[in-house]
CSV table of C-alpha atoms in Angstrom, one decimal:
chain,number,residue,atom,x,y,z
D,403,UNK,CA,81.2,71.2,105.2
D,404,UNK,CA,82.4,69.7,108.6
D,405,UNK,CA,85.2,67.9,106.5
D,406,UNK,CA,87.6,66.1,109.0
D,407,UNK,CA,89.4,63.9,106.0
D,408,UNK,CA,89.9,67.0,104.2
D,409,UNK,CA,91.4,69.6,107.3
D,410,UNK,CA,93.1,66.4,109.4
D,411,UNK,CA,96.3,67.7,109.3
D,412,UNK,CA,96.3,70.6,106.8
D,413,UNK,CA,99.0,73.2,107.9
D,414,UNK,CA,97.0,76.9,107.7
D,415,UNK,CA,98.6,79.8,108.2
D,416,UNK,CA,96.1,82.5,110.0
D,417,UNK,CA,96.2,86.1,110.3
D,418,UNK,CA,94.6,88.0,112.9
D,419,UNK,CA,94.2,85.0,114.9
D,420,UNK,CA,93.6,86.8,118.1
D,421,UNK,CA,90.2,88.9,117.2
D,422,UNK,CA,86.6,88.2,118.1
D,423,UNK,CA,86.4,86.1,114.4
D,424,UNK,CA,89.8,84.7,114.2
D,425,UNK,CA,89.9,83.2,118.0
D,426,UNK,CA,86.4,81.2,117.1
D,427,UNK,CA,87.7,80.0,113.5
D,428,UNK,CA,91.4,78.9,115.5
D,429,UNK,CA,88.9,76.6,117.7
D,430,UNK,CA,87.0,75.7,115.1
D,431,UNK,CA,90.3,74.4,113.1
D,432,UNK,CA,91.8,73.0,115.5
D,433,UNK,CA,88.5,70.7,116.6
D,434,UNK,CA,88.9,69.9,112.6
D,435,UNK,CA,92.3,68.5,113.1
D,436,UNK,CA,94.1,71.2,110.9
D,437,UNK,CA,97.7,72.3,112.4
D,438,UNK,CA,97.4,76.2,113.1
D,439,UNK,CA,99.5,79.1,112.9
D,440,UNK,CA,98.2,82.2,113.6
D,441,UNK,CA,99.9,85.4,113.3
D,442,UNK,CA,98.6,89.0,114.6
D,443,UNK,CA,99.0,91.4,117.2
D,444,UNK,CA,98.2,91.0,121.0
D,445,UNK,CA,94.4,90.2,121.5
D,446,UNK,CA,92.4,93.7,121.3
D,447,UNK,CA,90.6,93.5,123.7
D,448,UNK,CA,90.3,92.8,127.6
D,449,UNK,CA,88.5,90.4,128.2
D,450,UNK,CA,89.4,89.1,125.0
D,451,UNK,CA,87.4,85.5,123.3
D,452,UNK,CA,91.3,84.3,122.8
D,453,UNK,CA,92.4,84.7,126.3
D,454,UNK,CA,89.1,83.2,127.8
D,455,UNK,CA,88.9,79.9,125.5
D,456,UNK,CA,93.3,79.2,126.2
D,457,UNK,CA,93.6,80.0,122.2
D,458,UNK,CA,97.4,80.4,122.2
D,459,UNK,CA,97.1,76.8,124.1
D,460,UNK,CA,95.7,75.3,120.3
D,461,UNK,CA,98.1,77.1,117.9
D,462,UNK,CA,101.3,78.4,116.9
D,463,UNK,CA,100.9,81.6,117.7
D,464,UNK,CA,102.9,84.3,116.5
D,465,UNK,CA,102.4,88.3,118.0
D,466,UNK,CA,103.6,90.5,115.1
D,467,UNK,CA,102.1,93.4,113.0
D,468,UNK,CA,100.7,92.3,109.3
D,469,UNK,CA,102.7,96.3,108.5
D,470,UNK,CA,106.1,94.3,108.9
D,471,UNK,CA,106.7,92.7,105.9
D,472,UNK,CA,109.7,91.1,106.2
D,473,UNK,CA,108.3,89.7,109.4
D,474,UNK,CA,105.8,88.1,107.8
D,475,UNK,CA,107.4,86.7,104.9
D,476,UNK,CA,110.0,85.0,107.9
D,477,UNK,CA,107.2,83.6,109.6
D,478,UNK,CA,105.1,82.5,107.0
D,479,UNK,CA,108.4,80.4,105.1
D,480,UNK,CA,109.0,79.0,108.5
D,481,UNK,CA,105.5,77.3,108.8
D,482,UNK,CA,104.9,76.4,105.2
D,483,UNK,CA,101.5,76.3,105.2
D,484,UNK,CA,99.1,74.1,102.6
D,485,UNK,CA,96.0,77.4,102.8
D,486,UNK,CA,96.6,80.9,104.3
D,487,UNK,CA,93.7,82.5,105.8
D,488,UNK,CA,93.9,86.6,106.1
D,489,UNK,CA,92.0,88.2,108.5
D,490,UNK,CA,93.9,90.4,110.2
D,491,UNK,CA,92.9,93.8,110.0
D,492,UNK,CA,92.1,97.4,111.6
D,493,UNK,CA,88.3,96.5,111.6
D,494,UNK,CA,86.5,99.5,113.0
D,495,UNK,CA,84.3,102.2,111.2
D,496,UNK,CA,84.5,105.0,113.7
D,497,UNK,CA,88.2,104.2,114.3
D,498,UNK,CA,89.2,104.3,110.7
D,499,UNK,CA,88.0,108.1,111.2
D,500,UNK,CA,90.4,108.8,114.0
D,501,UNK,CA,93.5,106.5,112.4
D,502,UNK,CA,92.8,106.7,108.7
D,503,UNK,CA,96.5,106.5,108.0
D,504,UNK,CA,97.1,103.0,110.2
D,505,UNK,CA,94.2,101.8,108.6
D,506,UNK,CA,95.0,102.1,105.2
D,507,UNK,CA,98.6,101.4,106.0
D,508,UNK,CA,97.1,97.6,107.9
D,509,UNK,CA,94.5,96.8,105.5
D,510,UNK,CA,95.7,97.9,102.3
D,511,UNK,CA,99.6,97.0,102.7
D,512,UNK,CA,98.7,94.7,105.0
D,513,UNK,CA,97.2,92.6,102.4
D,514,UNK,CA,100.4,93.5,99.7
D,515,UNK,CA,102.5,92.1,102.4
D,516,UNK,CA,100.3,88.9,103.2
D,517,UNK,CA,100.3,88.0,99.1
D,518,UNK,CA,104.0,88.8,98.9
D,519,UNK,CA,104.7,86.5,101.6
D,520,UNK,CA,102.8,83.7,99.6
D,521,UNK,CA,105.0,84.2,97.0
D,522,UNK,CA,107.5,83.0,98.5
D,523,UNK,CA,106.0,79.8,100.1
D,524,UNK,CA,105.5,77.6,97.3
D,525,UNK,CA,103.9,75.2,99.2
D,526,UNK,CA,100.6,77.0,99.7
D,527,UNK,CA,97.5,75.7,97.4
D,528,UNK,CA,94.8,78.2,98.4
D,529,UNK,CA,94.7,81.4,99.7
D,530,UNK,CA,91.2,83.9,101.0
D,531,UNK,CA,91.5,87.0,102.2
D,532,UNK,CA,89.3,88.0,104.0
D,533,UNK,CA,87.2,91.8,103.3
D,534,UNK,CA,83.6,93.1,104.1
D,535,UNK,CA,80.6,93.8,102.8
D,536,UNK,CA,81.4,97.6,103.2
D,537,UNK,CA,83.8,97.1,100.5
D,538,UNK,CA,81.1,97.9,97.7
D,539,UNK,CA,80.6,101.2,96.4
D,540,UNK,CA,77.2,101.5,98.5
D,541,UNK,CA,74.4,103.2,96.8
D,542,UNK,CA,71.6,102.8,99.5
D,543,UNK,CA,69.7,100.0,97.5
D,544,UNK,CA,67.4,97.8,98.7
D,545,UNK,CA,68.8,94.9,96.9
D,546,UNK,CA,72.0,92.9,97.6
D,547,UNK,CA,75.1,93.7,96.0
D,548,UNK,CA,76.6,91.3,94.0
D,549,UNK,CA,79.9,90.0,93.7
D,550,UNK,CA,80.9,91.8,90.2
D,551,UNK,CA,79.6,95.5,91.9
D,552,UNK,CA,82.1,97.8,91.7
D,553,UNK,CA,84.7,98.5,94.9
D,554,UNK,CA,83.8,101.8,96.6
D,555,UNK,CA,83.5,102.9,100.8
D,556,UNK,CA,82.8,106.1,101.9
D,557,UNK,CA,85.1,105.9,105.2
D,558,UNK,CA,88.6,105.0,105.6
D,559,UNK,CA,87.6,101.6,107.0
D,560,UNK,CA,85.1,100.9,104.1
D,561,UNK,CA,87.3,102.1,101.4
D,562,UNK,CA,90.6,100.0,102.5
D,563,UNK,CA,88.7,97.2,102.1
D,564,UNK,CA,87.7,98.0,98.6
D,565,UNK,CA,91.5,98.7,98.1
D,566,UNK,CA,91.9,95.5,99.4
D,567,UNK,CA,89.7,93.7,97.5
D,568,UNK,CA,91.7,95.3,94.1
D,569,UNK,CA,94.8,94.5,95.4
D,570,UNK,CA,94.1,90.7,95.7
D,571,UNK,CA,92.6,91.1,92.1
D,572,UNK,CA,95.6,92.7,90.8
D,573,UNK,CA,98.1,90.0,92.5
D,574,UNK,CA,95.5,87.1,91.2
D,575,UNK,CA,95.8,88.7,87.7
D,576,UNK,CA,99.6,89.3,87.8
D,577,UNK,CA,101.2,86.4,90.0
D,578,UNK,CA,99.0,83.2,90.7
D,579,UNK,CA,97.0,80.9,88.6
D,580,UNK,CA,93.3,82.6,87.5
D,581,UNK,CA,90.8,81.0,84.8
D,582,UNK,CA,92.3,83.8,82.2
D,583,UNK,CA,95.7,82.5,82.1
D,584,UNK,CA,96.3,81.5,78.8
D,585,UNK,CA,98.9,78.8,77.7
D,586,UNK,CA,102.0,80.8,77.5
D,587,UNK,CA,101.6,82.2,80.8
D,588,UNK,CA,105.1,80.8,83.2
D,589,UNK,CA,106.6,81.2,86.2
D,590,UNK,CA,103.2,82.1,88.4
D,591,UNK,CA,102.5,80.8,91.6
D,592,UNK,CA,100.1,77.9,91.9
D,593,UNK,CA,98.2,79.3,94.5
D,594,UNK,CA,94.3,79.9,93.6
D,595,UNK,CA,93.4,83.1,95.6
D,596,UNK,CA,90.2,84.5,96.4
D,597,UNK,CA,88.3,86.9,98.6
D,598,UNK,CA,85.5,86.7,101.1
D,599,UNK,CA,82.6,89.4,101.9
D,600,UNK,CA,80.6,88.6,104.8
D,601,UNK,CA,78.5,91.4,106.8
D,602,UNK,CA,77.9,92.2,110.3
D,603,UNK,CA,79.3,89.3,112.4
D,604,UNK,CA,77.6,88.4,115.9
D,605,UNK,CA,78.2,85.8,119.1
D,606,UNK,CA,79.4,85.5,121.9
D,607,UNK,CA,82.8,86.4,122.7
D,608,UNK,CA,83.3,89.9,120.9
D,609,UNK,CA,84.7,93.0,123.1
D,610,UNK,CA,84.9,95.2,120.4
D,611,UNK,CA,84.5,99.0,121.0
D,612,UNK,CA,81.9,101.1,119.5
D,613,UNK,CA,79.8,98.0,117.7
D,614,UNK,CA,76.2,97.3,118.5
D,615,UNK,CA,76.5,93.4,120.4
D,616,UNK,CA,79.1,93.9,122.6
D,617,UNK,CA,77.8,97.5,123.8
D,618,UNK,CA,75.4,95.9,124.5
D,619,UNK,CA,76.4,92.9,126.3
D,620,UNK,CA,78.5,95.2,128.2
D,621,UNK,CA,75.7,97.3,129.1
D,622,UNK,CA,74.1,94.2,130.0
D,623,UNK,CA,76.5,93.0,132.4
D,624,UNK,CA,76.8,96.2,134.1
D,625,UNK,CA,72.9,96.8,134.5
D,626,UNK,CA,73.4,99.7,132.5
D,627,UNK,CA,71.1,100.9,129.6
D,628,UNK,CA,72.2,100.8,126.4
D,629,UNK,CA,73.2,103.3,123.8
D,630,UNK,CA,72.5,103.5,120.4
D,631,UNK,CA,73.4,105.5,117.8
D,632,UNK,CA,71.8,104.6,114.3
D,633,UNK,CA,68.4,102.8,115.6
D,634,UNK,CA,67.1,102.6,112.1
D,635,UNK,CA,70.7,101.3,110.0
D,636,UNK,CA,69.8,98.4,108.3
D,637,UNK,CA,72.9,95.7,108.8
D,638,UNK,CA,72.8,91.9,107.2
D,639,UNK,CA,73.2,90.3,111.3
D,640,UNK,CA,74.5,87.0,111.1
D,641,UNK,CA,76.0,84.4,114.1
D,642,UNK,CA,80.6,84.3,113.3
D,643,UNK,CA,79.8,80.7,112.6
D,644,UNK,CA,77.9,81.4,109.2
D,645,UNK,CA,81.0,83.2,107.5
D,646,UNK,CA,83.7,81.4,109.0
D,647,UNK,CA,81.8,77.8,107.3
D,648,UNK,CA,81.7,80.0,104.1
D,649,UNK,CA,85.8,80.7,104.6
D,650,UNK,CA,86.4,76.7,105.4
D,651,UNK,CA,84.5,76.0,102.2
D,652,UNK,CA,85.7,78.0,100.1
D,653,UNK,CA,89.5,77.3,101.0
D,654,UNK,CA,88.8,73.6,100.6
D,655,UNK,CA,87.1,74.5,96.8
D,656,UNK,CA,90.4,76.0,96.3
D,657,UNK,CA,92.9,73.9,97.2
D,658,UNK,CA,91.1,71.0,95.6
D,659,UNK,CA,90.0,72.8,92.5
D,660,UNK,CA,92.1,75.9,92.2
D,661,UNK,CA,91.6,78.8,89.8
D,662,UNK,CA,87.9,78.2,89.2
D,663,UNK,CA,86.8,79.4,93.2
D,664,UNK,CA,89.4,81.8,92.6
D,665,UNK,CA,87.5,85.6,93.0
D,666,UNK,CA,85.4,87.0,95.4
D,667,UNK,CA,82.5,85.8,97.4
D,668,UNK,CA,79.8,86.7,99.1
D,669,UNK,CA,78.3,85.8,102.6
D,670,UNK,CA,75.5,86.9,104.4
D,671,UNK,CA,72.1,85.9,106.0
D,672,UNK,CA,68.6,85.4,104.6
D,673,UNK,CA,66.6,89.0,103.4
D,674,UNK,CA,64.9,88.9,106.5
D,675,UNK,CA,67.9,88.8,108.9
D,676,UNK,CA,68.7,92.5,107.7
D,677,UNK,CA,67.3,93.9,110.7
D,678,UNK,CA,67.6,97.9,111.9
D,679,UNK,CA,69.6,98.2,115.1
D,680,UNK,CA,66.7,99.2,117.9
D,681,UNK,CA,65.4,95.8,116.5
D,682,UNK,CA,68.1,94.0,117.3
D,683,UNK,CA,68.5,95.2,120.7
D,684,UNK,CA,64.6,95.5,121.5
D,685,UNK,CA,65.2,91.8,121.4
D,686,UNK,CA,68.0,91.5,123.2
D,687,UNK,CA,67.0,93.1,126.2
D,688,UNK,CA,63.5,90.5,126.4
D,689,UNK,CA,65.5,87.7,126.0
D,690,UNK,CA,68.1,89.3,129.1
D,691,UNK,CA,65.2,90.1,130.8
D,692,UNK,CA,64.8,92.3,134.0
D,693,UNK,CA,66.6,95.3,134.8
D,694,UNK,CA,67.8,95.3,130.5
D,695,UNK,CA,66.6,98.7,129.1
D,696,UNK,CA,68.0,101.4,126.4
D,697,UNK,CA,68.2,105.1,125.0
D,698,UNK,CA,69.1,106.7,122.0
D,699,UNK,CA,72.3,108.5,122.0
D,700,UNK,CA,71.5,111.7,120.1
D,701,UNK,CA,74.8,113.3,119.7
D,702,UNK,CA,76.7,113.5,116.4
D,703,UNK,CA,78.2,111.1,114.9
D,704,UNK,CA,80.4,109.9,111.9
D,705,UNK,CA,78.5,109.0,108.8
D,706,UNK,CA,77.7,105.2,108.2
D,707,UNK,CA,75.9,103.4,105.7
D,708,UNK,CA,72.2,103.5,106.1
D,709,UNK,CA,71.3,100.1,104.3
D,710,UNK,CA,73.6,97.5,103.3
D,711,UNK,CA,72.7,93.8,102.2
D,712,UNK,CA,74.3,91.0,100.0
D,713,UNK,CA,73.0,88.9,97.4
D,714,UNK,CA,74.5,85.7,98.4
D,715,UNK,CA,73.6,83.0,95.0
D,716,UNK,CA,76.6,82.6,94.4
D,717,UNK,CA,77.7,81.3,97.4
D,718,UNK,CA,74.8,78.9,97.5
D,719,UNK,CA,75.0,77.4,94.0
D,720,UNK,CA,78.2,77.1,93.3
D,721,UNK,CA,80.1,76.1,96.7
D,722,UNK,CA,76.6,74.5,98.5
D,723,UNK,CA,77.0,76.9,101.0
D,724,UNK,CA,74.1,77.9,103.0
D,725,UNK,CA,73.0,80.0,106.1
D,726,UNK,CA,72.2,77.4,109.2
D,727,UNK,CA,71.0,79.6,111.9
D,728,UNK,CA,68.7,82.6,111.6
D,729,UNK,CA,68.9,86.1,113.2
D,730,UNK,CA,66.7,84.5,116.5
D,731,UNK,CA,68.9,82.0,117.1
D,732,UNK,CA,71.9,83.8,116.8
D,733,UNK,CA,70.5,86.3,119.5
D,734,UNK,CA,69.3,83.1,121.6
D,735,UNK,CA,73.2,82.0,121.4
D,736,UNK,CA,75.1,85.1,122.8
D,737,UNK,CA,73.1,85.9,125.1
D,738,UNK,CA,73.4,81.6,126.3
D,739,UNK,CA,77.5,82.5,125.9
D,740,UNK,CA,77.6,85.5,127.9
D,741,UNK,CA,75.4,83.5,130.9
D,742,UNK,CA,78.1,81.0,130.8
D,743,UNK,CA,80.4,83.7,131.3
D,744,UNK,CA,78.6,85.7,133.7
D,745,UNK,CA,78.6,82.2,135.6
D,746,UNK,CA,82.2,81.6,135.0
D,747,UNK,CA,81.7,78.8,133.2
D,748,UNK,CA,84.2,76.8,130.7
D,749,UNK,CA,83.9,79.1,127.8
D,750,UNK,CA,85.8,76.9,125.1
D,751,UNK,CA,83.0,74.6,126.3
D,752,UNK,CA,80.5,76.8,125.4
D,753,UNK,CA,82.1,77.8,122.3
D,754,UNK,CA,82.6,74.3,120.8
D,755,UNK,CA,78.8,72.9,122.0
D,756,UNK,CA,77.0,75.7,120.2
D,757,UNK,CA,79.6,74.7,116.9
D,758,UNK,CA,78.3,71.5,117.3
D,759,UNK,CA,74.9,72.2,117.8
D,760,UNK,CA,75.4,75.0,114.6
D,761,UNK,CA,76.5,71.7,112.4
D,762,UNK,CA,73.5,69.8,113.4
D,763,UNK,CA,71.1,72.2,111.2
């Protein structure tokens, strides 16, 4: 996957740059060799992962809002990317309650804007956009969804992503090369497009309010206890680094093959890294150690899924992709990263040892 012949100079054109996932794939592309360009709005968060590791010091980086359009279109034209990577987005279940309208308005026309902008870059070979696994219609099962379940959500968040997810299928459908294009089909784009559905993302470096890790790494540093809400929601944990090898791969399949990688695509961990929450943080706190301790917060709360899991065989036959670190190390790793920031250590250091040591697996 680590494919330095095939990124070595590769122009990519990143949104959302400056968040928790886009700051570690921006390092990881750059270590790769691939010229970045990363477009989104101020990091959001303080401390942020793409302050501490000098991110803006790696890429091109433009602050601008996904919502302007023409904006986006300008910049993308400007760097002429070979892959587009879209990840910007209003990411946050509770605050999709409070903001419903901004959310819809950044991941729904957000994404119209992003593919329209490809439009008009006919350079660009591959394009993923990146959703959730909270875009499927969720039925509480105990089995994964797969790839061809239908789109659903029952909040704003959830459901934009769902919208999102038809979107790209409509533009695929309408504008770019797809395997049902028959011979008479003209003037489309040659871009293959696809989507990517990963679940809960962990590791060190996320600030985010109101989700489970940092809470409790704040908590942590603090000597507070920590909250939690849902101790028996059943999430599919797995370390940034798992998804963001599934993105890489997947763009690669599609620039190098096209229309055939060109849908949407599951990844998430191993059965038995879907874990309830008072698990998750039971373990954190023994691996912290002394004075690390938590409560349940029994006040009310917006509704979230209860159980939520993907079948991933997709993934696994048909790009090779496969899960490299299970839901222990993954724990083992943020709290290692927030040590080395507790210590005030070099944290694009620690970022790019435990990539290196995530490749050795």
């Amino acid at each position: 996957m680590n494919d330095m012949e095939f990124w070595k100079g590769k122009k990519i054109f990143l949104t959302g740059h400056t968040g928790f996932k886009g700051s570690w794939l921006s390092l990881w592309l750059h270590s790769l060799g691939a010229e970045v360009t990363g477009y989104a709005l101020a990091p959001p968060t303080e401390p942020s992962l793409f302050e501490l590791c000098g991110i803006n010091d790696l890429v091109a980086s433009t602050i601008a809002d996904v919502r302007d359009g023409d904006r986006l279109k300008s910049e993308m034209v400007k760097a002429s990317p070979d892959i587009v990577i879209h990840m910007a987005a209003q990411p946050l279940v509770r605050d999709s309650y409070k903001i419903p309208v901004e959310t819809y308005a950044v991941n729904v026309m957000g994404t119209v804007h992003l593919l329209e902008a490809v439009r008009s870059c006919p350079r660009v070979k591959a394009v993923v956009n990146v959703t959730t696994d909270k875009c499927y219609e969720n039925r509480e099962w105990i089995w994964g969804y797969r790839e061809n379940e239908p789109m659903g959500g029952y909040d704003p968040y959830s459901n934009s992503k769902g919208c999102s997810e038809l979107v790209t299928a409509a533009y695929r459908s309408s504008y770019f090369v797809n395997q049902q294009l028959n011979s008479s089909a003209t003037q489309r784009h040659g871009a293959a497009v696809a989507t990517a559905r990963a679940g809960n993302v962990i590791g060190g470096g996320d600030w985010a309010v109101d989700r489970l890790i940092p809470d409790c790494v704040k908590s942590l540093l603090s000597g507070e206890k920590i909250l939690i809400r849902n101790p028996h929601a059943i999430r599919p944990w797995q370390h940034v680094l798992e998804p963001l090898s599934g993105y890489l791969l997947l763009a690669q399949r599609l620039y190098e093959e096209g229309p055939a990688f060109a849908s949407g695509w599951n990844f998430g961990p191993h059965d038995e890294d879907a874990r309830p929450v008072e698990w998750i943080v039971e373990r954190l706190c023994a691996r912290w150690g002394e004075g690390a301790a938590y409560e349940l917060d029994m006040g009310d709360h917006p509704h979230e899924a209860h159980f939520l899991k993907l079948d991933c065989s997709k993934a696994r036959a048909e790009l090779g992709w496969r899960q490299r670190w299970g839901l222990e190390r993954s724990l083992d790793s943020i709290v290692e990263w927030t040590e080395a920031y507790r210590e005030k250590r070099d944290l694009r250091e620690a970022c790019l040892k435990q990539m290196e040591e995530y490749l050795t697996v």
